[in-house]
Amino acid sequence: MSFGQGGPSWGPGGNHTPDWAALADESAARSRRKKWLMIGGGALATAAIGAIVATAVISTNNNGSTGSGKNASQLPGPADLPTDSAEPEPSFSTVAPPPPPDPKDYISDVKKDRAPISIDSFYPGKKLTMGDRVYAKGATHRTTNCAATTQGALGSILTSNGCDQVIRATYSSAGVAVTVGVAVFETEAQAKKAAQQASGGLASLSGAGVPTFCRGGSVCRRTANSYGRYAYFTIGGFTNGKNVTKADKSVFSVGDDLTNFTFRQIRHRGEVQASAAATAPAG
């Protein structure tokens, strides 16, 4: 067997046995070269990864962490952070707000009930509509001579309780007429006492298309009520002089409508003044 530069060879036609020792040495040499190549490649890869990580760290530092580059922003250390805020902290009052004014308080005493008093403030317009019922407005009257607006004992009762003035208005519908009157006092107690003591009645008010009614002894329906410092009365009957009985529902209906309307007007007077007081600036 002979060896050339490329390793062992066998002649043609020869039945030569290979040199196993030489072959083993050559295989071991190739394995060593391959191993060094792999180690070298791994070292290069590790070095490349390290370079990338280092670059990323440097880049992060330069973009706003703790670097000293032109674009870096310096964050304060824990000891430099403010401990107290300059902004005031919210506070909540433990005092409950006052309740809204009671409308009745403003129509129960002359010292609070300061709104103007007039015929139109109680009975505005030329007619009164209550639901589907419409009543024509007749004559109206206002006077400080309270007794002159009454019949029987009611005049002295109003005077003795300190009546300031009386406003009257008459409404009619289909042969029925009712006069309603509001007597004004300084206090609620005076008005309530006058209504409770009521005897006799309000004098009917004719004119403006309504003939004389509830005079000359004819039987008519009378009512008396009070709310706040106001006492209000009605007298109602037929314009033809017919006596009123309990079966005459039309007379009762007109009288009840005028009583309810008067109560609403007095209450509304208190509501308006209470609302104005609630929205008025403190001072």
Short mmCIF file of C-alpha atoms in Angstrom, two decimals:
data_model
loop_
_atom_site.label_atom_id
_atom_site.label_comp_id
_atom_site.label_asym_id
_atom_site.label_seq_id
_atom_site.Cartn_x
_atom_site.Cartn_y
_atom_site.Cartn_z
CA MET A 1 0.00 0.00 0.00
CA SER A 2 1.23 3.44 -0.79
CA PHE A 3 0.07 6.90 0.45
CA GLY A 4 -0.25 9.96 -1.71
CA GLN A 5 -1.15 13.50 -0.66
CA GLY A 6 -4.87 12.75 -0.51
CA GLY A 7 -4.59 9.77 1.88
CA PRO A 8 -4.43 5.95 1.45
CA SER A 9 -5.07 4.33 -1.91
CA TRP A 10 -5.27 0.88 -3.21
CA GLY A 11 -4.03 -0.33 -6.55
CA PRO A 12 -6.52 -1.67 -9.08
CA GLY A 13 -7.24 -5.25 -8.93
CA GLY A 14 -5.36 -5.59 -5.61
CA ASN A 15 -6.93 -7.16 -2.64
CA HIS A 16 -5.31 -4.85 -0.11
CA THR A 17 -6.30 -4.43 3.56
CA PRO A 18 -6.94 -0.76 4.64
CA ASP A 19 -4.64 0.87 7.18
CA TRP A 20 -7.22 1.31 9.92
CA ALA A 21 -4.91 3.24 12.20
CA ALA A 22 -4.30 5.92 9.61
CA LEU A 23 -7.97 6.18 8.87
CA ALA A 24 -8.74 6.66 12.57
CA ASP A 25 -6.13 9.41 12.90
CA GLU A 26 -7.57 11.24 9.91
CA SER A 27 -11.15 10.99 11.26
CA ALA A 28 -10.05 12.34 14.64
CA ALA A 29 -8.35 15.27 12.96
CA ARG A 30 -11.53 16.16 11.07
CA SER A 31 -13.58 15.98 14.29
CA ARG A 32 -11.21 18.38 16.02
CA ARG A 33 -11.47 20.90 13.19
CA LYS A 34 -15.31 20.73 13.23
CA LYS A 35 -15.39 21.20 16.99
CA TRP A 36 -13.21 24.30 16.84
CA LEU A 37 -15.37 25.72 14.10
CA MET A 38 -18.49 25.25 16.25
CA ILE A 39 -16.84 26.80 19.32
CA GLY A 40 -15.63 29.72 17.26
CA GLY A 41 -19.09 30.29 15.78
CA GLY A 42 -20.73 30.18 19.22
CA ALA A 43 -18.20 32.68 20.55
CA LEU A 44 -18.94 35.01 17.68
CA ALA A 45 -22.70 34.70 18.26
CA THR A 46 -22.28 35.39 21.97
CA ALA A 47 -20.15 38.42 21.23
CA ALA A 48 -22.80 39.70 18.77
CA ILE A 49 -25.63 39.29 21.32
CA GLY A 50 -23.56 41.06 23.95
CA ALA A 51 -22.96 43.93 21.58
CA ILE A 52 -26.70 44.21 20.85
CA VAL A 53 -27.59 44.22 24.57
CA ALA A 54 -24.93 46.83 25.30
CA THR A 55 -26.21 48.98 22.46
CA ALA A 56 -29.79 48.71 23.78
CA VAL A 57 -28.72 49.70 27.31
CA ILE A 58 -26.80 52.71 26.02
CA SER A 59 -29.70 53.69 23.79
CA THR A 60 -32.12 53.47 26.72
CA ASN A 61 -29.91 55.58 28.94
CA ASN A 62 -29.59 58.24 26.27
CA ASN A 63 -33.38 58.41 25.69
CA GLY A 64 -34.60 59.58 29.10
CA SER A 65 -33.28 57.39 31.91
CA THR A 66 -30.11 58.43 33.74
CA GLY A 67 -27.90 59.34 30.82
CA SER A 68 -26.26 62.72 30.49
CA GLY A 69 -26.94 63.20 26.78
CA LYS A 70 -28.64 66.20 25.26
CA ASN A 71 -32.09 64.50 25.24
CA ALA A 72 -31.85 62.91 28.69
CA SER A 73 -34.33 64.02 31.41
CA GLN A 74 -33.13 63.91 34.98
CA LEU A 75 -35.70 62.38 37.42
CA PRO A 76 -35.54 63.46 41.04
CA GLY A 77 -34.35 60.96 43.58
CA PRO A 78 -36.66 59.72 46.34
CA ALA A 79 -35.42 62.40 48.76
CA ASP A 80 -36.20 65.17 46.23
CA LEU A 81 -39.89 64.31 45.73
CA PRO A 82 -42.32 66.79 47.36
CA THR A 83 -44.09 65.50 50.43
CA ASP A 84 -46.93 68.08 50.59
CA SER A 85 -49.15 69.32 47.79
CA ALA A 86 -49.66 73.06 47.34
CA GLU A 87 -53.29 72.46 46.27
CA PRO A 88 -55.90 72.75 49.08
CA GLU A 89 -57.59 69.51 50.07
CA PRO A 90 -61.39 69.28 49.65
CA SER A 91 -63.44 69.91 52.75
CA PHE A 92 -67.03 69.01 53.49
CA SER A 93 -69.36 70.87 55.82
CA THR A 94 -71.08 68.87 58.53
CA VAL A 95 -73.80 71.50 58.86
CA ALA A 96 -77.04 70.58 57.07
CA PRO A 97 -78.42 73.24 54.69
CA PRO A 98 -81.44 75.16 56.00
CA PRO A 99 -84.86 73.87 54.89
CA PRO A 100 -86.63 75.77 52.11
CA PRO A 101 -88.95 78.55 53.28
CA ASP A 102 -92.52 77.54 54.08
CA PRO A 103 -94.89 79.45 51.76
CA LYS A 104 -97.48 79.71 54.51
CA ASP A 105 -95.03 81.69 56.64
CA TYR A 106 -95.18 84.47 54.06
CA ILE A 107 -98.95 84.84 54.13
CA SER A 108 -99.41 84.40 57.89
CA ASP A 109 -97.90 87.66 59.12
CA VAL A 110 -97.98 91.17 57.68
CA LYS A 111 -94.25 91.58 58.44
CA LYS A 112 -93.38 88.91 55.84
CA ASP A 113 -96.34 89.25 53.48
CA ARG A 114 -95.04 92.27 51.57
CA ALA A 115 -96.46 91.60 48.09
CA PRO A 116 -98.96 94.22 46.81
CA ILE A 117 -102.64 93.56 47.49
CA SER A 118 -105.13 94.41 44.74
CA ILE A 119 -108.33 93.14 43.18
CA ASP A 120 -106.46 91.79 40.16
CA SER A 121 -103.91 89.98 42.31
CA PHE A 122 -106.74 87.84 43.66
CA TYR A 123 -109.29 87.91 40.82
CA PRO A 124 -107.64 88.70 37.47
CA GLY A 125 -109.20 88.68 34.02
CA LYS A 126 -112.80 88.90 32.85
CA LYS A 127 -113.86 85.34 33.55
CA LEU A 128 -112.95 82.35 35.70
CA THR A 129 -112.44 78.85 34.29
CA MET A 130 -112.48 75.85 36.60
CA GLY A 131 -112.18 72.60 34.66
CA ASP A 132 -114.97 72.68 32.07
CA ARG A 133 -116.92 75.37 33.94
CA VAL A 134 -116.68 79.03 32.93
CA TYR A 135 -117.98 81.91 35.03
CA ALA A 136 -118.39 85.50 33.89
CA LYS A 137 -116.81 88.11 36.15
CA GLY A 138 -119.17 90.84 37.31
CA ALA A 139 -118.61 93.77 39.65
CA THR A 140 -115.59 94.11 41.95
CA HIS A 141 -115.02 96.26 45.03
CA ARG A 142 -112.27 97.05 47.53
CA THR A 143 -112.55 99.01 50.78
CA THR A 144 -110.93 99.48 54.18
CA ASN A 145 -114.42 99.82 55.71
CA CYS A 146 -114.75 96.11 56.40
CA ALA A 147 -118.14 96.33 58.11
CA ALA A 148 -119.71 97.99 55.05
CA THR A 149 -119.19 94.80 53.03
CA THR A 150 -121.29 92.61 55.33
CA GLN A 151 -124.81 91.79 56.50
CA GLY A 152 -125.77 90.99 60.06
CA ALA A 153 -123.15 90.39 62.74
CA LEU A 154 -120.20 89.70 60.44
CA GLY A 155 -119.29 93.39 60.23
CA SER A 156 -118.62 93.74 63.95
CA ILE A 157 -116.74 90.42 63.99
CA LEU A 158 -114.37 91.59 61.25
CA THR A 159 -113.83 94.93 62.96
CA SER A 160 -113.21 93.49 66.43
CA ASN A 161 -110.58 91.13 65.04
CA GLY A 162 -108.65 93.91 63.33
CA CYS A 163 -109.75 93.63 59.68
CA ASP A 164 -107.66 95.91 57.44
CA GLN A 165 -109.63 95.71 54.16
CA VAL A 166 -112.05 93.59 52.16
CA ILE A 167 -111.89 92.76 48.44
CA ARG A 168 -115.06 91.46 46.75
CA ALA A 169 -115.82 90.04 43.29
CA THR A 170 -118.98 88.51 41.80
CA TYR A 171 -119.16 85.66 39.26
CA SER A 172 -122.24 84.28 37.54
CA SER A 173 -123.38 81.43 35.31
CA ALA A 174 -126.82 80.28 34.10
CA GLY A 175 -128.92 82.29 36.58
CA VAL A 176 -126.62 81.66 39.55
CA ALA A 177 -124.45 84.40 41.09
CA VAL A 178 -121.87 84.20 43.88
CA THR A 179 -119.97 87.02 45.58
CA VAL A 180 -116.63 86.10 47.14
CA GLY A 181 -114.83 88.37 49.62
CA VAL A 182 -111.31 88.30 51.08
CA ALA A 183 -110.83 90.01 54.47
CA VAL A 184 -107.21 90.91 55.24
CA PHE A 185 -105.75 90.84 58.77
CA GLU A 186 -102.31 91.37 60.26
CA THR A 187 -101.93 87.85 61.66
CA GLU A 188 -103.11 84.32 61.03
CA ALA A 189 -104.68 84.12 64.48
CA GLN A 190 -106.95 87.11 63.76
CA ALA A 191 -108.13 85.71 60.43
CA LYS A 192 -108.81 82.27 61.88
CA LYS A 193 -110.81 83.72 64.78
CA ALA A 194 -112.92 85.85 62.43
CA ALA A 195 -113.79 82.85 60.28
CA GLN A 196 -114.65 80.72 63.30
CA GLN A 197 -116.90 83.44 64.78
CA ALA A 198 -118.60 84.22 61.47
CA SER A 199 -122.28 85.04 61.79
CA GLY A 200 -124.49 86.83 59.34
CA GLY A 201 -122.62 87.00 56.08
CA LEU A 202 -121.00 88.83 53.24
CA ALA A 203 -123.14 91.36 51.38
CA SER A 204 -123.74 90.36 47.75
CA LEU A 205 -122.28 92.64 45.08
CA SER A 206 -124.43 93.28 42.01
CA GLY A 207 -123.72 95.27 38.84
CA ALA A 208 -121.75 94.73 35.60
CA GLY A 209 -124.52 92.57 34.18
CA VAL A 210 -125.54 90.84 37.40
CA PRO A 211 -128.88 91.92 38.97
CA THR A 212 -129.41 92.27 42.70
CA PHE A 213 -129.43 88.88 44.42
CA CYS A 214 -129.45 87.46 47.93
CA ARG A 215 -131.14 90.56 49.36
CA GLY A 216 -134.60 91.18 50.82
CA GLY A 217 -134.78 88.01 52.88
CA SER A 218 -134.14 85.38 50.18
CA VAL A 219 -132.39 82.23 51.34
CA CYS A 220 -128.80 81.95 50.05
CA ARG A 221 -125.77 79.81 50.75
CA ARG A 222 -122.96 81.29 52.88
CA THR A 223 -119.44 79.97 53.60
CA ALA A 224 -116.49 81.12 55.78
CA ASN A 225 -112.86 79.94 55.69
CA SER A 226 -109.36 81.20 56.45
CA TYR A 227 -105.79 80.58 55.35
CA GLY A 228 -102.81 82.50 56.63
CA ARG A 229 -103.80 86.06 57.52
CA TYR A 230 -106.76 85.97 55.12
CA ALA A 231 -110.38 85.09 55.88
CA TYR A 232 -112.60 84.52 52.86
CA PHE A 233 -116.36 84.32 52.56
CA THR A 234 -118.98 83.60 49.88
CA ILE A 235 -122.66 84.24 49.44
CA GLY A 236 -124.47 82.65 46.49
CA GLY A 237 -127.97 82.22 45.13
CA PHE A 238 -130.30 82.67 42.19
CA THR A 239 -130.49 85.96 40.35
CA ASN A 240 -134.33 85.61 40.14
CA GLY A 241 -134.67 85.63 43.94
CA LYS A 242 -135.48 81.94 44.31
CA ASN A 243 -134.56 80.42 47.68
CA VAL A 244 -131.63 78.01 47.71
CA THR A 245 -132.13 74.47 48.99
CA LYS A 246 -129.72 71.58 49.49
CA ALA A 247 -130.91 70.12 46.19
CA ASP A 248 -129.65 73.14 44.22
CA LYS A 249 -126.27 71.69 43.26
CA SER A 250 -125.53 74.48 40.78
CA VAL A 251 -125.33 77.07 43.56
CA PHE A 252 -123.08 74.80 45.62
CA SER A 253 -120.85 74.12 42.61
CA VAL A 254 -120.25 77.81 41.83
CA GLY A 255 -119.61 78.62 45.48
CA ASP A 256 -117.17 75.72 45.92
CA ASP A 257 -115.26 76.69 42.77
CA LEU A 258 -114.84 80.28 44.00
CA THR A 259 -113.77 79.07 47.45
CA ASN A 260 -111.15 76.74 45.96
CA PHE A 261 -109.91 79.41 43.57
CA THR A 262 -109.52 81.96 46.38
CA PHE A 263 -107.56 79.46 48.49
CA ARG A 264 -105.22 78.77 45.53
CA GLN A 265 -104.65 82.48 44.98
CA ILE A 266 -103.71 83.03 48.62
CA ARG A 267 -101.41 79.98 48.62
CA HIS A 268 -99.80 81.08 45.35
CA ARG A 269 -99.09 84.44 46.95
CA GLY A 270 -97.10 82.64 49.65
CA GLU A 271 -95.29 80.40 47.14
CA VAL A 272 -94.11 83.35 45.06
CA GLN A 273 -92.70 85.18 48.07
CA ALA A 274 -91.06 82.05 49.53
CA SER A 275 -89.41 81.29 46.19
CA ALA A 276 -88.08 84.83 45.95
CA ALA A 277 -86.66 84.59 49.46
CA ALA A 278 -84.97 81.25 48.71
CA THR A 279 -83.19 82.60 45.62
CA ALA A 280 -82.27 86.01 47.04
CA PRO A 281 -78.51 86.54 47.56
CA ALA A 282 -77.36 86.41 51.16
CA GLY A 283 -76.32 89.72 52.58
#
